[in-house]
Amino acid sequence: MKMLHFAVLFALLFSSSSHAADFCVAKLKGAGSPAGYACRMPSNVTVDDFVFTGLGVAGNTTNIISAAVTPAFVQQFPGVNGLGLSMARLDLAPAGVIPMHTHPGASEILFVVQGKITAGFISSSANTVYVKTLKKGDVMVFPRGLLHFQINAAGIQAIAVVSFSDPDPGLQITDFAFFANDLSSELLEKSTFLDDAQVKKLKKVLGGTG
Amino acid sequence: MKMLHFAVLFALLFSSSSHAADFCVAKLKGAGSPAGYACRMPSNVTVDDFVFTGLGVAGNTTNIISAAVTPAFVQQFPGVNGLGLSMARLDLAPAGVIPMHTHPGASEILFVVQGKITAGFISSSANTVYVKTLKKGDVMVFPRGLLHFQINAAGIQAIAVVSFSDPDPGLQITDFAFFANDLSSELLEKSTFLDDAQVKKLKKVLGGTG
Amino acid sequence: MKMLHFAVLFALLFSSSSHAADFCVAKLKGAGSPAGYACRMPSNVTVDDFVFTGLGVAGNTTNIISAAVTPAFVQQFPGVNGLGLSMARLDLAPAGVIPMHTHPGASEILFVVQGKITAGFISSSANTVYVKTLKKGDVMVFPRGLLHFQINAAGIQAIAVVSFSDPDPGLQITDFAFFANDLSSELLEKSTFLDDAQVKKLKKVLGGTG
Amino acid sequence: MKMLHFAVLFALLFSSSSHAADFCVAKLKGAGSPAGYACRMPSNVTVDDFVFTGLGVAGNTTNIISAAVTPAFVQQFPGVNGLGLSMARLDLAPAGVIPMHTHPGASEILFVVQGKITAGFISSSANTVYVKTLKKGDVMVFPRGLLHFQINAAGIQAIAVVSFSDPDPGLQITDFAFFANDLSSELLEKSTFLDDAQVKKLKKVLGGTG
Amino acid sequence: MKMLHFAVLFALLFSSSSHAADFCVAKLKGAGSPAGYACRMPSNVTVDDFVFTGLGVAGNTTNIISAAVTPAFVQQFPGVNGLGLSMARLDLAPAGVIPMHTHPGASEILFVVQGKITAGFISSSANTVYVKTLKKGDVMVFPRGLLHFQINAAGIQAIAVVSFSDPDPGLQITDFAFFANDLSSELLEKSTFLDDAQVKKLKKVLGGTG
Amino acid sequence: MKMLHFAVLFALLFSSSSHAADFCVAKLKGAGSPAGYACRMPSNVTVDDFVFTGLGVAGNTTNIISAAVTPAFVQQFPGVNGLGLSMARLDLAPAGVIPMHTHPGASEILFVVQGKITAGFISSSANTVYVKTLKKGDVMVFPRGLLHFQINAAGIQAIAVVSFSDPDPGLQITDFAFFANDLSSELLEKSTFLDDAQVKKLKKVLGGTG
């Protein structure tokens, strides 16, 4: 019958093999490439690969920053591989702060779900500071690669959803980059002008050596 | 003094002119380019260009779809120009639906802020349907260019925040593309196999002619 | 001898290993990545990997659409992997139509080889229709991701060659996405405003269930 | 009425201003940018901006190469601006040849419409030659930036349609780059090892000086 | 004559107007776009737009860092606009240091022209430190967006040439971002865990307020 | 203790598995992809993967061109994989020349470390020649895909460092593409207008056949 010919024709032409025109759910175990992870076969993909439920749960904020970042990056949410975006949830207890950090190469938009957040970023061209206190429903964009921070601005728990322009935005917290590793205090002090006492103190707090 | 030399040196080198390394806030009035809108001079940019407050207000859902899309695309939120991402807010009354649509070339992640939403997309390779009912805090990704929809799945108002992998994702609602313009019924029927009565009925509802 | 030194020098420097500077013929069996398929070793590549002869043969148009699409996408023509383009051939019998469809993320140019074709696309911003009847030698461009169609406009067999801005452009035919799968009639009707009778009728024609 | 609310809502949200989500027809007079030409306002765009009729006419082959290249690049066909592809028509008289050339950064697919064409390209990694005689309906891909040529392979007029992975692929014919300008014979001979007599002879044929 | 036809033909086809296939020398005065600056007309371009002589002169290192960065970014060297790369020269007196910094979105390769340099970067995923002392002729790559530094490692003047993967890489020096502006000490201390005394001291040195 | 919670939290979230946000050191043995080589596991990466010492040694210039190209492309320097840039060293003896060549798709900046070099490139749009004699410290940019050359312009050894906008820029030397392979003299002569004697002579010098 005519209609069958049509269905069969297109099925033969276009449903063969694992092509990436539509999506490329990450095979996290294998080696990645500069463009992301290898694709799982479409026949092994279900709707659950495109859904992530981990952002519905508050992160544990009983820590030094009274805050938590819960990522839905490609490592947690393999469905975003190759699709140019990802998400995360921020929880900030009343004293919560997401310390100064960058995402190497990804821009970010923050949406305040609950509470108030003071957020800011610093431009590279003139070190200009862009700071604003955001209320529920406000959004703010942080351009790619620039230093930025978020601080709880009210006496109540704050929640935000942040989206990124990359499935794997990375997160480089300046304090951790400086103080939570074995970078020698000498090199660190020379390259940051921080005092030795300050460096030693924060290395101790954050578990660094050297 | 030594420190002044340093400050002056770097100021001279790097703060001159309107370079785009950091951001490129859109000058919406002028002509765009394939990469987005022209940049406003950094000296005319303030923090408010990076903040958008329009998503904090519920959209008006007293319409045919009992739903509203409130965009924070580059046209509404010029700070995202060139940064590879944007956002929008969805409001769905109890009977609300965001009808079948695509974003030409942009992927989307939806985060449920309130209520329950049944969402789905259809692959191009095998017309496979990926549908799921999402609860508060769940996220779902819709790969670029594919048909998808969102429907309120509970008896209460639902709210979602959606992010896109492009500052200007576009929105092509199939019903509007088919029935809300002057595309001749003859061409439309030939190219969709829809019955003439169906086409005429929906053209009337959506304001189409031809 | 001097000239040998030269030849040997460059051979050593630049002909080693499987580098991708020139081309990356697809290894279709393995897992793809967001950037396309893995490369075959250049030593296993011959000129026939860069040549495809399948477009010289008319497609079978004895089907419901009286038309055929013969693709030279990366799955059929592995030489285009990573090169940013592909081709296809369209055959339209006198009553032939390529139904409303999109290519997720790829633009298309159509060149009429024989006959006349009425082609059109619909913009997303204002649902504007751009339609034209093309004669032999005319070309028309369909911007990425937008709904478009092609219909035979003369009483004779029409042939067209179409090129795409991606090796793997995908093809989402609206009718197939709506009616040729197990998407529930209820969800489909809610998200398209189509009548139940219309949905049931086309599901039957195109092999859909639900 | 309800349906009007809907239509008005979406019109307000999405049809405002000249956004580039759909297309960006080139304003050829103004200054371009690295991403292409500035966009014309959508209100000034008609279907004829997306259609080009110049490829329907045979190019004049009564010249030194007995061949003609008729481009449908962005300069001739402004609708392709920003869309990642373009086309051209080749006409080769029985003795016709498209001399050795490259397209800086664009890949090409050639489709033989009529006659036979011997085509080839040379890899950079090992100077390997990939040559094939193509008949009507055959296609061949030439990877970006590599030297290639096309020669009429039968005693009759040949026609081909070529597509490119860029709206502005450029065309650098080696003979013209070497001999059709004022590059000094001394520098040219040193950098190509060609004999002085050969250089002088071809400079004369192609109008070069120096 | 035949050869004239050929020359005229190609001249007509390809030398018309300001196309960007080859290059796009920056018009620095006008507004930029996300893809870079607008192009100057090719007729106003000379070889000097593609040559920059400023890197031949040692930078003034009598400043707080005993070092100088001399950029050949698009602002100084408009010929690189749109070409995906740029350069700079580093001069380090015996006590010289290029303090901890990032380039938002650009990778860097450093080539040691003279002297010895200890260079390092810190990964974001595990805060791992990659440090090496480089001698004349060594190169080191610093991946995009990651914190890195360079310190003179011998008792003599050191010189390096650095190349970037972007015409406008930006430069965000952490000390300047933290201490050379009006970011309030309170927000800075909360978001960096630095002591108030340290913050005040460095704000004074680098000219910051707040 | 509080600070441990923080460290552990972030370690768990972000240091798991082989993500590519930071870098993707090439696994050269495996199959590449259009975006480059597969990534080695970060745990197997050391600082030496980001350092290359081969450019500190002069290339052997006792050959037919009295010159040498020493590449630090991804094949030699796997740390640049996916980072959008690479480097090479040029050595030119007094009579040295880097013959006419292109890099398919990569732009280049040359920095003169020692001596004087006459360099030039030819545009595709109008075959315009851009030539300049560069002294120590000068830089010149060669736009992607265009023919260019470098010739020693003084009586002493010249050294240059060149950077590319791609980890794998390729190198197609026109003489080698024409004369150092088995491309038939007949096809070569037809497609270049070179005399048979000239072709035979250079094929003999460069080891070609056919």
mmCIF file of N, CA and C in Angstrom, chain A residues 2-3 5-7 9-10 13-14 17-21 24 27 35 37-39 81-82, chain C residues 31-35 37 62-65 69 71 73 75-76 168 170-171 173 176 205-206:
data_model
loop_
_atom_site.group_PDB
_atom_site.id
_atom_site.type_symbol
_atom_site.label_atom_id
_atom_site.label_comp_id
_atom_site.label_asym_id
_atom_site.label_seq_id
_atom_site.Cartn_x
_atom_site.Cartn_y
_atom_site.Cartn_z
ATOM 1 N N LYS A 2 0.317 2.291 -0.575
ATOM 2 C CA LYS A 2 1.099 3.494 -0.782
ATOM 3 C C LYS A 2 1.723 4.052 0.501
ATOM 4 N N MET A 3 0.912 4.180 1.540
ATOM 5 C CA MET A 3 1.418 4.837 2.745
ATOM 6 C C MET A 3 2.552 4.042 3.391
ATOM 7 N N HIS A 5 4.787 2.328 1.742
ATOM 8 C CA HIS A 5 6.007 2.659 0.997
ATOM 9 C C HIS A 5 6.688 3.892 1.564
ATOM 10 N N PHE A 6 5.881 4.871 1.829
ATOM 11 C CA PHE A 6 6.401 6.137 2.331
ATOM 12 C C PHE A 6 7.110 5.945 3.681
ATOM 13 N N ALA A 7 6.391 5.286 4.590
ATOM 14 C CA ALA A 7 6.966 5.085 5.918
ATOM 15 C C ALA A 7 8.257 4.285 5.830
ATOM 16 N N LEU A 9 10.218 3.932 3.240
ATOM 17 C CA LEU A 9 11.252 4.712 2.573
ATOM 18 C C LEU A 9 12.007 5.590 3.548
ATOM 19 N N PHE A 10 11.264 6.376 4.302
ATOM 20 C CA PHE A 10 11.930 7.302 5.216
ATOM 21 C C PHE A 10 12.630 6.573 6.345
ATOM 22 N N LEU A 13 15.867 5.467 4.981
ATOM 23 C CA LEU A 13 16.803 6.546 4.724
ATOM 24 C C LEU A 13 17.358 7.137 6.003
ATOM 25 N N PHE A 14 16.502 7.345 7.001
ATOM 26 C CA PHE A 14 16.940 8.226 8.072
ATOM 27 C C PHE A 14 17.035 7.638 9.460
ATOM 28 N N SER A 17 21.518 3.670 11.934
ATOM 29 C CA SER A 17 22.732 4.016 12.705
ATOM 30 C C SER A 17 22.579 5.155 13.710
ATOM 31 N N SER A 18 23.699 5.486 14.378
ATOM 32 C CA SER A 18 23.705 6.387 15.530
ATOM 33 C C SER A 18 24.036 7.822 15.169
ATOM 34 N N HIS A 19 23.245 8.460 14.334
ATOM 35 C CA HIS A 19 23.678 9.787 13.938
ATOM 36 C C HIS A 19 23.369 10.850 14.981
ATOM 37 N N ALA A 20 24.170 11.904 14.920
ATOM 38 C CA ALA A 20 24.198 12.883 15.997
ATOM 39 C C ALA A 20 23.397 14.122 15.676
ATOM 40 N N ALA A 21 22.580 14.100 14.621
ATOM 41 C CA ALA A 21 21.846 15.300 14.242
ATOM 42 C C ALA A 21 20.954 15.774 15.380
ATOM 43 N N CYS A 24 23.273 13.729 21.469
ATOM 44 C CA CYS A 24 24.456 12.887 21.680
ATOM 45 C C CYS A 24 24.622 12.696 23.175
ATOM 46 N N LYS A 27 28.512 9.206 26.842
ATOM 47 C CA LYS A 27 29.051 7.950 27.356
ATOM 48 C C LYS A 27 30.183 8.389 28.286
ATOM 49 N N ALA A 35 35.244 18.332 21.833
ATOM 50 C CA ALA A 35 33.851 18.742 21.645
ATOM 51 C C ALA A 35 32.906 18.110 22.655
ATOM 52 N N TYR A 37 31.867 14.452 25.230
ATOM 53 C CA TYR A 37 31.954 12.999 25.362
ATOM 54 C C TYR A 37 31.414 12.298 24.113
ATOM 55 N N ALA A 38 31.784 11.030 23.946
ATOM 56 C CA ALA A 38 31.240 10.199 22.869
ATOM 57 C C ALA A 38 29.747 9.981 23.108
ATOM 58 N N CYS A 39 29.024 9.676 22.033
ATOM 59 C CA CYS A 39 27.568 9.495 22.105
ATOM 60 C C CYS A 39 27.211 8.045 22.441
ATOM 61 N N ASN A 81 25.135 16.770 26.778
ATOM 62 C CA ASN A 81 26.380 16.670 25.993
ATOM 63 C C ASN A 81 26.192 17.203 24.567
ATOM 64 N N GLY A 82 27.030 18.131 24.183
ATOM 65 C CA GLY A 82 26.980 18.661 22.816
ATOM 66 C C GLY A 82 25.876 19.669 22.557
ATOM 67 N N ALA C 31 31.210 4.935 18.005
ATOM 68 C CA ALA C 31 30.398 5.976 18.617
ATOM 69 C C ALA C 31 30.775 7.320 18.021
ATOM 70 N N GLY C 32 29.790 8.127 17.754
ATOM 71 C CA GLY C 32 30.062 9.478 17.295
ATOM 72 C C GLY C 32 30.377 10.384 18.467
ATOM 73 N N SER C 33 30.592 11.660 18.194
ATOM 74 C CA SER C 33 30.802 12.681 19.210
ATOM 75 C C SER C 33 29.984 13.893 18.789
ATOM 76 N N PRO C 34 29.872 14.906 19.649
ATOM 77 C CA PRO C 34 29.086 16.073 19.231
ATOM 78 C C PRO C 34 29.616 16.726 17.957
ATOM 79 N N ALA C 35 30.894 16.510 17.621
ATOM 80 C CA ALA C 35 31.457 17.127 16.416
ATOM 81 C C ALA C 35 31.386 16.211 15.197
ATOM 82 N N TYR C 37 31.566 11.933 13.568
ATOM 83 C CA TYR C 37 32.106 10.586 13.759
ATOM 84 C C TYR C 37 33.628 10.615 13.905
ATOM 85 N N THR C 62 6.887 6.152 -6.196
ATOM 86 C CA THR C 62 5.566 5.505 -6.098
ATOM 87 C C THR C 62 5.237 5.295 -4.629
ATOM 88 N N ASN C 63 4.930 6.374 -3.966
ATOM 89 C CA ASN C 63 4.591 6.324 -2.544
ATOM 90 C C ASN C 63 3.579 7.430 -2.242
ATOM 91 N N ILE C 64 3.230 7.575 -1.026
ATOM 92 C CA ILE C 64 2.141 8.478 -0.654
ATOM 93 C C ILE C 64 2.412 9.935 -1.009
ATOM 94 N N ILE C 65 3.667 10.315 -1.039
ATOM 95 C CA ILE C 65 3.985 11.707 -1.357
ATOM 96 C C ILE C 65 4.410 11.893 -2.811
ATOM 97 N N VAL C 69 13.399 11.435 -1.309
ATOM 98 C CA VAL C 69 14.588 12.159 -0.861
ATOM 99 C C VAL C 69 15.736 11.155 -0.833
ATOM 100 N N PRO C 71 19.473 10.961 0.294
ATOM 101 C CA PRO C 71 20.476 11.765 0.996
ATOM 102 C C PRO C 71 21.910 11.367 0.660
ATOM 103 N N PHE C 73 24.195 12.355 3.064
ATOM 104 C CA PHE C 73 24.600 12.860 4.373
ATOM 105 C C PHE C 73 25.809 12.031 4.814
ATOM 106 N N GLN C 75 26.091 9.711 6.842
ATOM 107 C CA GLN C 75 25.842 8.266 6.982
ATOM 108 C C GLN C 75 25.987 7.547 5.637
ATOM 109 N N GLN C 76 25.674 8.225 4.541
ATOM 110 C CA GLN C 76 25.807 7.611 3.214
ATOM 111 C C GLN C 76 27.138 7.987 2.560
ATOM 112 N N ASP C 168 25.273 16.385 8.717
ATOM 113 C CA ASP C 168 24.236 15.542 9.309
ATOM 114 C C ASP C 168 23.050 16.431 9.672
ATOM 115 N N GLY C 170 19.820 16.228 9.608
ATOM 116 C CA GLY C 170 18.563 15.756 10.173
ATOM 117 C C GLY C 170 17.401 16.169 9.292
ATOM 118 N N LEU C 171 16.249 15.575 9.537
ATOM 119 C CA LEU C 171 15.033 15.864 8.771
ATOM 120 C C LEU C 171 13.860 15.530 9.670
ATOM 121 N N ILE C 173 9.994 15.738 9.578
ATOM 122 C CA ILE C 173 8.758 15.984 8.838
ATOM 123 C C ILE C 173 7.638 16.112 9.862
ATOM 124 N N PHE C 176 5.184 13.273 10.241
ATOM 125 C CA PHE C 176 5.746 12.067 10.857
ATOM 126 C C PHE C 176 5.973 12.277 12.346
ATOM 127 N N VAL C 205 -3.103 6.673 8.631
ATOM 128 C CA VAL C 205 -2.388 6.731 7.355
ATOM 129 C C VAL C 205 -0.880 6.529 7.550
ATOM 130 N N LEU C 206 -0.351 7.124 8.588
ATOM 131 C CA LEU C 206 1.114 7.132 8.747
ATOM 132 C C LEU C 206 1.636 6.090 9.727
#
